[in-house]
C-alpha positions as CSV (number, residue, x, y, z in Angstrom):
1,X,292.4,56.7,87.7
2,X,293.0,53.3,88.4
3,X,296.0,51.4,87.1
4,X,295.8,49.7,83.7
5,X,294.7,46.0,84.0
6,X,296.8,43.4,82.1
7,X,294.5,42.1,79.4
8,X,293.2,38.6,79.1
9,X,291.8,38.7,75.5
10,X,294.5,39.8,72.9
11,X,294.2,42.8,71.4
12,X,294.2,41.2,67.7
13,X,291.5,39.0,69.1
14,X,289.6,41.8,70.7
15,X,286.3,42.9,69.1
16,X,286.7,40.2,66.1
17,X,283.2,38.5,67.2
18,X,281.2,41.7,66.9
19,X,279.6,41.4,70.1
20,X,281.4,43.4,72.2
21,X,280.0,47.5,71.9
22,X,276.8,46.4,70.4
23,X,273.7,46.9,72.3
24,X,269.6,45.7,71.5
25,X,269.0,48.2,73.9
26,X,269.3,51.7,73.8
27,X,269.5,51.5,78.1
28,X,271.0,48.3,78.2
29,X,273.1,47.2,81.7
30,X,275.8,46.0,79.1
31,X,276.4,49.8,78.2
32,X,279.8,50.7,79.4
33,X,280.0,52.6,83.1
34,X,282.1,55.3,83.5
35,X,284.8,56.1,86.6
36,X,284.0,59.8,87.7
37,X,287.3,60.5,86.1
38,X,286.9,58.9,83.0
39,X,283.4,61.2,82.6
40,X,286.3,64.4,82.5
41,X,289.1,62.5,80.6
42,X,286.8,61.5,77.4
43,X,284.8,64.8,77.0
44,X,288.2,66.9,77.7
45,X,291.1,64.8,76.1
46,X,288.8,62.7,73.7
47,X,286.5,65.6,72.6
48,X,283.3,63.6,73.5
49,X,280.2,65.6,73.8
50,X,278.9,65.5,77.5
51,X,275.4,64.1,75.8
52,X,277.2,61.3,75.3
53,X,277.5,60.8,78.7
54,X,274.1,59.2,80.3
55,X,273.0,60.5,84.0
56,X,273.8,57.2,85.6
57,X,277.6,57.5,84.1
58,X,276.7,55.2,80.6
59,X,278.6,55.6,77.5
60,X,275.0,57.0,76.0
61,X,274.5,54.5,72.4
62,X,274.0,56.0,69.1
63,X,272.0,54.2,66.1
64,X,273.6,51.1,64.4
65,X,274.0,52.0,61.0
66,X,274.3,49.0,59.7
67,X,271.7,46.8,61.5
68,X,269.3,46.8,64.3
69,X,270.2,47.8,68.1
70,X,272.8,50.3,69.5
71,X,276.6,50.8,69.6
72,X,279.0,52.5,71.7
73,X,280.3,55.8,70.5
74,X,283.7,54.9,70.9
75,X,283.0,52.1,68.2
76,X,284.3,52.7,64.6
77,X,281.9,50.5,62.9
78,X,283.9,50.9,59.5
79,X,287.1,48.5,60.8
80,X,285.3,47.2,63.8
81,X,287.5,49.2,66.5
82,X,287.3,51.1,69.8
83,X,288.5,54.8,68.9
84,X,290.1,55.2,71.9
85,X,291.6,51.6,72.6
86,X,294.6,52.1,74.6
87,X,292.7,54.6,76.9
88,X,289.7,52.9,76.8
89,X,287.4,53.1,80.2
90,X,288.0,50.8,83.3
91,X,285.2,48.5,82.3
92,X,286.0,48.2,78.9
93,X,289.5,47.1,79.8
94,X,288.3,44.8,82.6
95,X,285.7,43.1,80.1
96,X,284.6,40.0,80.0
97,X,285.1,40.2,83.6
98,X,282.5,42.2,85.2
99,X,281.9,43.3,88.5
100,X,278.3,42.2,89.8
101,X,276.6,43.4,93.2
102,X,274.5,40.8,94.3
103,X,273.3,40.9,98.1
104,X,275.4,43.6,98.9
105,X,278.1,42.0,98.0
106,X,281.0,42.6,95.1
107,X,281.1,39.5,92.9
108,X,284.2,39.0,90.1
109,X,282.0,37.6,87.3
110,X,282.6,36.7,83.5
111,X,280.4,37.0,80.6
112,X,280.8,33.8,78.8
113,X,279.3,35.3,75.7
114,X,282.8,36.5,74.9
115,X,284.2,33.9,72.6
116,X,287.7,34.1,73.7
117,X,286.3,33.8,77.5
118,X,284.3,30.4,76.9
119,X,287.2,29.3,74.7
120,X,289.3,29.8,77.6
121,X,287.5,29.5,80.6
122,X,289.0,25.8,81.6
123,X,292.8,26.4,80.4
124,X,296.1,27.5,83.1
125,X,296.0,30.6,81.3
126,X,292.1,31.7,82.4
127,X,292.9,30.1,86.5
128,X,296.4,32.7,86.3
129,X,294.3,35.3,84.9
130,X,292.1,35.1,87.7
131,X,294.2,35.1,90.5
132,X,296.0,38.2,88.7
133,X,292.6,40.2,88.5
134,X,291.1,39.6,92.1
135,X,294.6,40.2,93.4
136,X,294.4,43.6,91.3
137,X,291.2,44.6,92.5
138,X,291.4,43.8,96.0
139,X,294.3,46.0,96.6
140,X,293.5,48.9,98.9
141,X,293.6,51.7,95.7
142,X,291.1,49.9,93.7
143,X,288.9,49.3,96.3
144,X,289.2,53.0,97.5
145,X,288.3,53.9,93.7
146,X,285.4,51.2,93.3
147,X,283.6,52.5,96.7
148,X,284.4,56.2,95.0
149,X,281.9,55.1,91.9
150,X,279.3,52.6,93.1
151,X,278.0,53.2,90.1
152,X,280.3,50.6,88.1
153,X,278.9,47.9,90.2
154,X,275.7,46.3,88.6
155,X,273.6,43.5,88.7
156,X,274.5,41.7,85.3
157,X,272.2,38.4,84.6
158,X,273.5,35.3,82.7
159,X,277.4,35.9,83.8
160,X,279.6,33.0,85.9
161,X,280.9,33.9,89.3
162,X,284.2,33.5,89.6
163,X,285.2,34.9,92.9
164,X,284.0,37.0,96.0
165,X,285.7,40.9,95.9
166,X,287.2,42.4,99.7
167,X,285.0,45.1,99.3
């Protein structure tokens, strides 16, 4: 699997807004994507049934219980937190970046949605951030493991572009 990105958005910050792993839709594009290798690690190391797992490589939703829409399984809607946090997938760990295909080509996007991102987004410590990331996924292994699953590339609407990917 790829390596483990260095996070932008704090961990204690992480999740506070309760946007993040909430869905209106039950198909929606914001639904997490899954690595090929992340599909074997959470059903055989996390115990998640396969169901779970959409055809097109989507964490599959499950009811809100406590409003309208759809959350990630992963979420524990009791405290508000990812169950499997520190091993969470690739695109939970590179969000509120997100990688957009547009015209055949890989754009480094952010969602600016994400409180902490739009809090952020004109400070030193978003520009270093930045650099860091499409340094990160430029290098010749993460591009070998994002043309591997095509299927983490999407065409997410109302995001910023930040930066052109070697891909």
């Amino acid at each position: 699997m790829s390596a483990k990105i260095k996070q932008f958005i704090p961990e204690e910050y992480c999740l506070q807004c309760k946007g993040c792993c909430r869905f209106a839709q039950e198909d929606s594009v914001w639904l997490p994507c899954l690595l090929d290798e992340e599909k074997l690690e959470l059903i055989d190391k996390e115990g998640i049934p396969p169901v779970s797992i959409t055809a097109d490589s989507r964490v599959h939703p499950v009811p809100n219980p406590k409003s309208e829409g759809f959350i990630c399984p992963l979420l524990n809607i009791e405290d508000n937190k990812c169950k499997i946090y520190l091993s969470r997938p690739f695109e939970c760990q590179l969000y509120p970046f997100l990688l957009n295909l547009r015209d055949k080509k890989v754009i480094l996007t952010i969602d600016l949605n994400c409180p902490y991102a739009r809090e952020k987004a004109n400070s030193k410590e978003f520009k270093e951030y930045t650099e860091y990331l499409t340094t990160f996924l430029n290098e010749p292994a993460q591009i070998k493991i994002l043309k591997a699953n095509p299927q983490i590339l999407q065409a997410y609407e109302e995001v910023s572009d930040i930066v052109e990917l070697n891909f």
